[in-house]
Amino acid sequence: MRAVVQTVSRASVTVDGEVVGAISDGLLVLLGVTHADSPATAETMARKVHELRILDDERSAADLGAPLLVVSQFTLYGDARRGRRPSWGAAAPAELAEPLVTAFVEALRLRGAKVETGRFQAHMLVESVNVGPRTVLLEL
């Protein structure tokens, strides 16, 4: 599992002209799932993201109660080492990835996090204003 985590002053996801998720002063999380991931991986990643000390004064979303916007992003597993057309072979298929993205979101919520989401497999417009800028790549 991979996550790109960014501090944002605001972020939103729009699908078919409708805002389906939006936050302010929190974390935008782009989440990719690979074949070897499991519910345990999702839970561990949720803990790492929630406790990641990336916010002001080295504090975490858990410390501050900052919201998170989680967007499924299979392209995090794109591989363009052999040319200009990425291969998506390392990305988990939708039937494996969707339940694990849901497990990640639920694990965050069980920790008390306020979580908004995109819509799985939809064409999403993701807008964000990165603060810092602070961006971290986490991989399990």
JSON list of C-alpha atoms in Angstrom, two decimals:
[
{"chain": "A", "resi": 1, "resn": "MET", "atom": "CA", "xyz": [0.00, 0.00, 0.00]},
{"chain": "A", "resi": 2, "resn": "ARG", "atom": "CA", "xyz": [1.22, 3.48, -0.86]},
{"chain": "A", "resi": 3, "resn": "ALA", "atom": "CA", "xyz": [-0.05, 6.82, 0.33]},
{"chain": "A", "resi": 4, "resn": "VAL", "atom": "CA", "xyz": [0.90, 10.31, -0.75]},
{"chain": "A", "resi": 5, "resn": "VAL", "atom": "CA", "xyz": [-0.02, 12.58, 2.17]},
{"chain": "A", "resi": 6, "resn": "GLN", "atom": "CA", "xyz": [-0.19, 16.36, 1.75]},
{"chain": "A", "resi": 7, "resn": "THR", "atom": "CA", "xyz": [-1.01, 19.10, 4.22]},
{"chain": "A", "resi": 8, "resn": "VAL", "atom": "CA", "xyz": [-3.76, 21.23, 2.71]},
{"chain": "A", "resi": 9, "resn": "SER", "atom": "CA", "xyz": [-5.63, 24.38, 3.60]},
{"chain": "A", "resi": 10, "resn": "ARG", "atom": "CA", "xyz": [-8.49, 22.97, 1.55]},
{"chain": "A", "resi": 11, "resn": "ALA", "atom": "CA", "xyz": [-9.16, 20.02, -0.73]},
{"chain": "A", "resi": 12, "resn": "SER", "atom": "CA", "xyz": [-12.17, 18.63, -2.52]},
{"chain": "A", "resi": 13, "resn": "VAL", "atom": "CA", "xyz": [-13.29, 15.90, -4.90]},
{"chain": "A", "resi": 14, "resn": "THR", "atom": "CA", "xyz": [-15.93, 16.54, -7.54]},
{"chain": "A", "resi": 15, "resn": "VAL", "atom": "CA", "xyz": [-17.70, 13.81, -9.54]},
{"chain": "A", "resi": 16, "resn": "ASP", "atom": "CA", "xyz": [-20.13, 14.71, -12.35]},
{"chain": "A", "resi": 17, "resn": "GLY", "atom": "CA", "xyz": [-20.34, 18.30, -11.12]},
{"chain": "A", "resi": 18, "resn": "GLU", "atom": "CA", "xyz": [-21.11, 17.30, -7.51]},
{"chain": "A", "resi": 19, "resn": "VAL", "atom": "CA", "xyz": [-18.68, 17.79, -4.63]},
{"chain": "A", "resi": 20, "resn": "VAL", "atom": "CA", "xyz": [-18.54, 14.35, -2.98]},
{"chain": "A", "resi": 21, "resn": "GLY", "atom": "CA", "xyz": [-15.86, 15.14, -0.38]},
{"chain": "A", "resi": 22, "resn": "ALA", "atom": "CA", "xyz": [-14.24, 18.30, 0.97]},
{"chain": "A", "resi": 23, "resn": "ILE", "atom": "CA", "xyz": [-12.05, 19.33, 3.90]},
{"chain": "A", "resi": 24, "resn": "SER", "atom": "CA", "xyz": [-10.20, 22.35, 5.19]},
{"chain": "A", "resi": 25, "resn": "ASP", "atom": "CA", "xyz": [-6.99, 22.50, 7.24]},
{"chain": "A", "resi": 26, "resn": "GLY", "atom": "CA", "xyz": [-6.16, 18.82, 7.13]},
{"chain": "A", "resi": 27, "resn": "LEU", "atom": "CA", "xyz": [-4.58, 16.06, 5.06]},
{"chain": "A", "resi": 28, "resn": "LEU", "atom": "CA", "xyz": [-5.19, 14.97, 1.49]},
{"chain": "A", "resi": 29, "resn": "VAL", "atom": "CA", "xyz": [-4.38, 11.26, 1.19]},
{"chain": "A", "resi": 30, "resn": "LEU", "atom": "CA", "xyz": [-3.92, 9.66, -2.23]},
{"chain": "A", "resi": 31, "resn": "LEU", "atom": "CA", "xyz": [-4.06, 5.91, -1.57]},
{"chain": "A", "resi": 32, "resn": "GLY", "atom": "CA", "xyz": [-2.82, 3.10, -3.82]},
{"chain": "A", "resi": 33, "resn": "VAL", "atom": "CA", "xyz": [-3.34, -0.62, -3.24]},
{"chain": "A", "resi": 34, "resn": "THR", "atom": "CA", "xyz": [-1.22, -3.48, -4.57]},
{"chain": "A", "resi": 35, "resn": "HIS", "atom": "CA", "xyz": [-1.83, -7.24, -4.82]},
{"chain": "A", "resi": 36, "resn": "ALA", "atom": "CA", "xyz": [-0.11, -8.19, -1.55]},
{"chain": "A", "resi": 37, "resn": "ASP", "atom": "CA", "xyz": [-2.13, -5.79, 0.65]},
{"chain": "A", "resi": 38, "resn": "SER", "atom": "CA", "xyz": [-4.58, -7.01, 3.26]},
{"chain": "A", "resi": 39, "resn": "PRO", "atom": "CA", "xyz": [-6.96, -5.58, 5.87]},
{"chain": "A", "resi": 40, "resn": "ALA", "atom": "CA", "xyz": [-4.01, -5.60, 8.30]},
{"chain": "A", "resi": 41, "resn": "THR", "atom": "CA", "xyz": [-2.01, -3.48, 5.84]},
{"chain": "A", "resi": 42, "resn": "ALA", "atom": "CA", "xyz": [-4.92, -1.03, 5.61]},
{"chain": "A", "resi": 43, "resn": "GLU", "atom": "CA", "xyz": [-5.13, -0.76, 9.40]},
{"chain": "A", "resi": 44, "resn": "THR", "atom": "CA", "xyz": [-1.37, -0.20, 9.77]},
{"chain": "A", "resi": 45, "resn": "MET", "atom": "CA", "xyz": [-1.38, 2.45, 7.03]},
{"chain": "A", "resi": 46, "resn": "ALA", "atom": "CA", "xyz": [-4.35, 4.21, 8.65]},
{"chain": "A", "resi": 47, "resn": "ARG", "atom": "CA", "xyz": [-2.44, 4.40, 11.95]},
{"chain": "A", "resi": 48, "resn": "LYS", "atom": "CA", "xyz": [0.69, 5.73, 10.23]},
{"chain": "A", "resi": 49, "resn": "VAL", "atom": "CA", "xyz": [-1.23, 8.38, 8.28]},
{"chain": "A", "resi": 50, "resn": "HIS", "atom": "CA", "xyz": [-3.29, 9.48, 11.30]},
{"chain": "A", "resi": 51, "resn": "GLU", "atom": "CA", "xyz": [-0.21, 9.76, 13.52]},
{"chain": "A", "resi": 52, "resn": "LEU", "atom": "CA", "xyz": [2.12, 11.23, 10.85]},
{"chain": "A", "resi": 53, "resn": "ARG", "atom": "CA", "xyz": [3.73, 14.36, 12.35]},
{"chain": "A", "resi": 54, "resn": "ILE", "atom": "CA", "xyz": [3.48, 16.48, 9.21]},
{"chain": "A", "resi": 55, "resn": "LEU", "atom": "CA", "xyz": [1.27, 19.34, 10.48]},
{"chain": "A", "resi": 56, "resn": "ASP", "atom": "CA", "xyz": [2.47, 22.57, 12.14]},
{"chain": "A", "resi": 57, "resn": "ASP", "atom": "CA", "xyz": [4.76, 22.15, 15.15]},
{"chain": "A", "resi": 58, "resn": "GLU", "atom": "CA", "xyz": [5.34, 18.49, 14.21]},
{"chain": "A", "resi": 59, "resn": "ARG", "atom": "CA", "xyz": [1.81, 17.51, 15.18]},
{"chain": "A", "resi": 60, "resn": "SER", "atom": "CA", "xyz": [-0.41, 14.90, 13.61]},
{"chain": "A", "resi": 61, "resn": "ALA", "atom": "CA", "xyz": [-4.03, 14.72, 12.49]},
{"chain": "A", "resi": 62, "resn": "ALA", "atom": "CA", "xyz": [-4.59, 12.58, 15.59]},
{"chain": "A", "resi": 63, "resn": "ASP", "atom": "CA", "xyz": [-3.15, 15.33, 17.81]},
{"chain": "A", "resi": 64, "resn": "LEU", "atom": "CA", "xyz": [-5.19, 18.13, 16.25]},
{"chain": "A", "resi": 65, "resn": "GLY", "atom": "CA", "xyz": [-8.36, 16.37, 15.13]},
{"chain": "A", "resi": 66, "resn": "ALA", "atom": "CA", "xyz": [-7.55, 17.49, 11.58]},
{"chain": "A", "resi": 67, "resn": "PRO", "atom": "CA", "xyz": [-9.79, 16.04, 8.85]},
{"chain": "A", "resi": 68, "resn": "LEU", "atom": "CA", "xyz": [-8.59, 13.76, 6.07]},
{"chain": "A", "resi": 69, "resn": "LEU", "atom": "CA", "xyz": [-9.74, 13.50, 2.46]},
{"chain": "A", "resi": 70, "resn": "VAL", "atom": "CA", "xyz": [-8.96, 10.02, 1.10]},
{"chain": "A", "resi": 71, "resn": "VAL", "atom": "CA", "xyz": [-8.84, 9.49, -2.66]},
{"chain": "A", "resi": 72, "resn": "SER", "atom": "CA", "xyz": [-8.19, 6.08, -4.22]},
{"chain": "A", "resi": 73, "resn": "GLN", "atom": "CA", "xyz": [-5.27, 6.41, -6.65]},
{"chain": "A", "resi": 74, "resn": "PHE", "atom": "CA", "xyz": [-4.26, 3.23, -8.48]},
{"chain": "A", "resi": 75, "resn": "THR", "atom": "CA", "xyz": [-1.79, 5.26, -10.54]},
{"chain": "A", "resi": 76, "resn": "LEU", "atom": "CA", "xyz": [0.55, 5.38, -7.53]},
{"chain": "A", "resi": 77, "resn": "TYR", "atom": "CA", "xyz": [1.60, 1.92, -8.73]},
{"chain": "A", "resi": 78, "resn": "GLY", "atom": "CA", "xyz": [2.33, 3.05, -12.28]},
{"chain": "A", "resi": 79, "resn": "ASP", "atom": "CA", "xyz": [5.72, 1.95, -13.59]},
{"chain": "A", "resi": 80, "resn": "ALA", "atom": "CA", "xyz": [7.31, 3.94, -16.43]},
{"chain": "A", "resi": 81, "resn": "ARG", "atom": "CA", "xyz": [10.88, 2.65, -16.09]},
{"chain": "A", "resi": 82, "resn": "ARG", "atom": "CA", "xyz": [10.77, 0.98, -19.52]},
{"chain": "A", "resi": 83, "resn": "GLY", "atom": "CA", "xyz": [9.39, 3.81, -21.58]},
{"chain": "A", "resi": 84, "resn": "ARG", "atom": "CA", "xyz": [6.82, 6.54, -21.62]},
{"chain": "A", "resi": 85, "resn": "ARG", "atom": "CA", "xyz": [3.66, 4.45, -21.24]},
{"chain": "A", "resi": 86, "resn": "PRO", "atom": "CA", "xyz": [3.20, 3.37, -17.62]},
{"chain": "A", "resi": 87, "resn": "SER", "atom": "CA", "xyz": [2.38, -0.20, -16.74]},
{"chain": "A", "resi": 88, "resn": "TRP", "atom": "CA", "xyz": [-0.32, -0.66, -14.10]},
{"chain": "A", "resi": 89, "resn": "GLY", "atom": "CA", "xyz": [0.49, -4.31, -13.32]},
{"chain": "A", "resi": 90, "resn": "ALA", "atom": "CA", "xyz": [1.45, -3.63, -9.69]},
{"chain": "A", "resi": 91, "resn": "ALA", "atom": "CA", "xyz": [-1.89, -1.95, -8.93]},
{"chain": "A", "resi": 92, "resn": "ALA", "atom": "CA", "xyz": [-4.47, -4.24, -7.37]},
{"chain": "A", "resi": 93, "resn": "PRO", "atom": "CA", "xyz": [-7.61, -4.90, -9.42]},
{"chain": "A", "resi": 94, "resn": "ALA", "atom": "CA", "xyz": [-10.73, -3.03, -8.35]},
{"chain": "A", "resi": 95, "resn": "GLU", "atom": "CA", "xyz": [-12.32, -6.06, -6.68]},
{"chain": "A", "resi": 96, "resn": "LEU", "atom": "CA", "xyz": [-9.31, -6.29, -4.30]},
{"chain": "A", "resi": 97, "resn": "ALA", "atom": "CA", "xyz": [-8.56, -2.58, -3.99]},
{"chain": "A", "resi": 98, "resn": "GLU", "atom": "CA", "xyz": [-12.02, -1.20, -3.19]},
{"chain": "A", "resi": 99, "resn": "PRO", "atom": "CA", "xyz": [-12.57, -3.21, 0.02]},
{"chain": "A", "resi": 100, "resn": "LEU", "atom": "CA", "xyz": [-9.06, -2.29, 1.20]},
{"chain": "A", "resi": 101, "resn": "VAL", "atom": "CA", "xyz": [-9.61, 1.42, 0.55]},
{"chain": "A", "resi": 102, "resn": "THR", "atom": "CA", "xyz": [-12.85, 1.09, 2.52]},
{"chain": "A", "resi": 103, "resn": "ALA", "atom": "CA", "xyz": [-10.99, -0.75, 5.31]},
{"chain": "A", "resi": 104, "resn": "PHE", "atom": "CA", "xyz": [-8.41, 2.07, 5.41]},
{"chain": "A", "resi": 105, "resn": "VAL", "atom": "CA", "xyz": [-11.16, 4.71, 5.73]},
{"chain": "A", "resi": 106, "resn": "GLU", "atom": "CA", "xyz": [-12.99, 2.69, 8.39]},
{"chain": "A", "resi": 107, "resn": "ALA", "atom": "CA", "xyz": [-9.77, 2.20, 10.37]},
{"chain": "A", "resi": 108, "resn": "LEU", "atom": "CA", "xyz": [-9.27, 5.98, 10.38]},
{"chain": "A", "resi": 109, "resn": "ARG", "atom": "CA", "xyz": [-12.85, 6.54, 11.53]},
{"chain": "A", "resi": 110, "resn": "LEU", "atom": "CA", "xyz": [-12.44, 3.96, 14.31]},
{"chain": "A", "resi": 111, "resn": "ARG", "atom": "CA", "xyz": [-9.48, 6.03, 15.50]},
{"chain": "A", "resi": 112, "resn": "GLY", "atom": "CA", "xyz": [-11.83, 9.02, 15.75]},
{"chain": "A", "resi": 113, "resn": "ALA", "atom": "CA", "xyz": [-10.74, 10.75, 12.53]},
{"chain": "A", "resi": 114, "resn": "LYS", "atom": "CA", "xyz": [-13.12, 12.87, 10.47]},
{"chain": "A", "resi": 115, "resn": "VAL", "atom": "CA", "xyz": [-12.79, 11.41, 6.97]},
{"chain": "A", "resi": 116, "resn": "GLU", "atom": "CA", "xyz": [-14.19, 12.49, 3.62]},
{"chain": "A", "resi": 117, "resn": "THR", "atom": "CA", "xyz": [-13.67, 10.41, 0.49]},
{"chain": "A", "resi": 118, "resn": "GLY", "atom": "CA", "xyz": [-13.71, 10.44, -3.26]},
{"chain": "A", "resi": 119, "resn": "ARG", "atom": "CA", "xyz": [-15.75, 7.92, -5.21]},
{"chain": "A", "resi": 120, "resn": "PHE", "atom": "CA", "xyz": [-14.05, 4.65, -6.15]},
{"chain": "A", "resi": 121, "resn": "GLN", "atom": "CA", "xyz": [-13.53, 4.13, -9.92]},
{"chain": "A", "resi": 122, "resn": "ALA", "atom": "CA", "xyz": [-15.18, 7.46, -10.77]},
{"chain": "A", "resi": 123, "resn": "HIS", "atom": "CA", "xyz": [-13.61, 10.15, -12.93]},
{"chain": "A", "resi": 124, "resn": "MET", "atom": "CA", "xyz": [-12.74, 12.58, -10.12]},
{"chain": "A", "resi": 125, "resn": "LEU", "atom": "CA", "xyz": [-11.63, 16.18, -10.18]},
{"chain": "A", "resi": 126, "resn": "VAL", "atom": "CA", "xyz": [-9.34, 16.59, -7.18]},
{"chain": "A", "resi": 127, "resn": "GLU", "atom": "CA", "xyz": [-8.53, 20.14, -6.10]},
{"chain": "A", "resi": 128, "resn": "SER", "atom": "CA", "xyz": [-6.17, 21.06, -3.30]},
{"chain": "A", "resi": 129, "resn": "VAL", "atom": "CA", "xyz": [-4.15, 23.90, -1.87]},
{"chain": "A", "resi": 130, "resn": "ASN", "atom": "CA", "xyz": [-0.96, 22.40, -0.45]},
{"chain": "A", "resi": 131, "resn": "VAL", "atom": "CA", "xyz": [0.41, 24.08, 2.67]},
{"chain": "A", "resi": 132, "resn": "GLY", "atom": "CA", "xyz": [4.15, 24.28, 3.25]},
{"chain": "A", "resi": 133, "resn": "PRO", "atom": "CA", "xyz": [4.30, 22.55, 0.84]},
{"chain": "A", "resi": 134, "resn": "ARG", "atom": "CA", "xyz": [4.55, 19.35, 2.82]},
{"chain": "A", "resi": 135, "resn": "THR", "atom": "CA", "xyz": [4.16, 16.05, 1.00]},
{"chain": "A", "resi": 136, "resn": "VAL", "atom": "CA", "xyz": [5.19, 12.60, 2.26]},
{"chain": "A", "resi": 137, "resn": "LEU", "atom": "CA", "xyz": [5.18, 9.22, 0.49]},
{"chain": "A", "resi": 138, "resn": "LEU", "atom": "CA", "xyz": [4.40, 6.31, 2.81]},
{"chain": "A", "resi": 139, "resn": "GLU", "atom": "CA", "xyz": [4.80, 2.72, 1.69]},
{"chain": "A", "resi": 140, "resn": "LEU", "atom": "CA", "xyz": [4.09, -0.56, 3.43]}
]
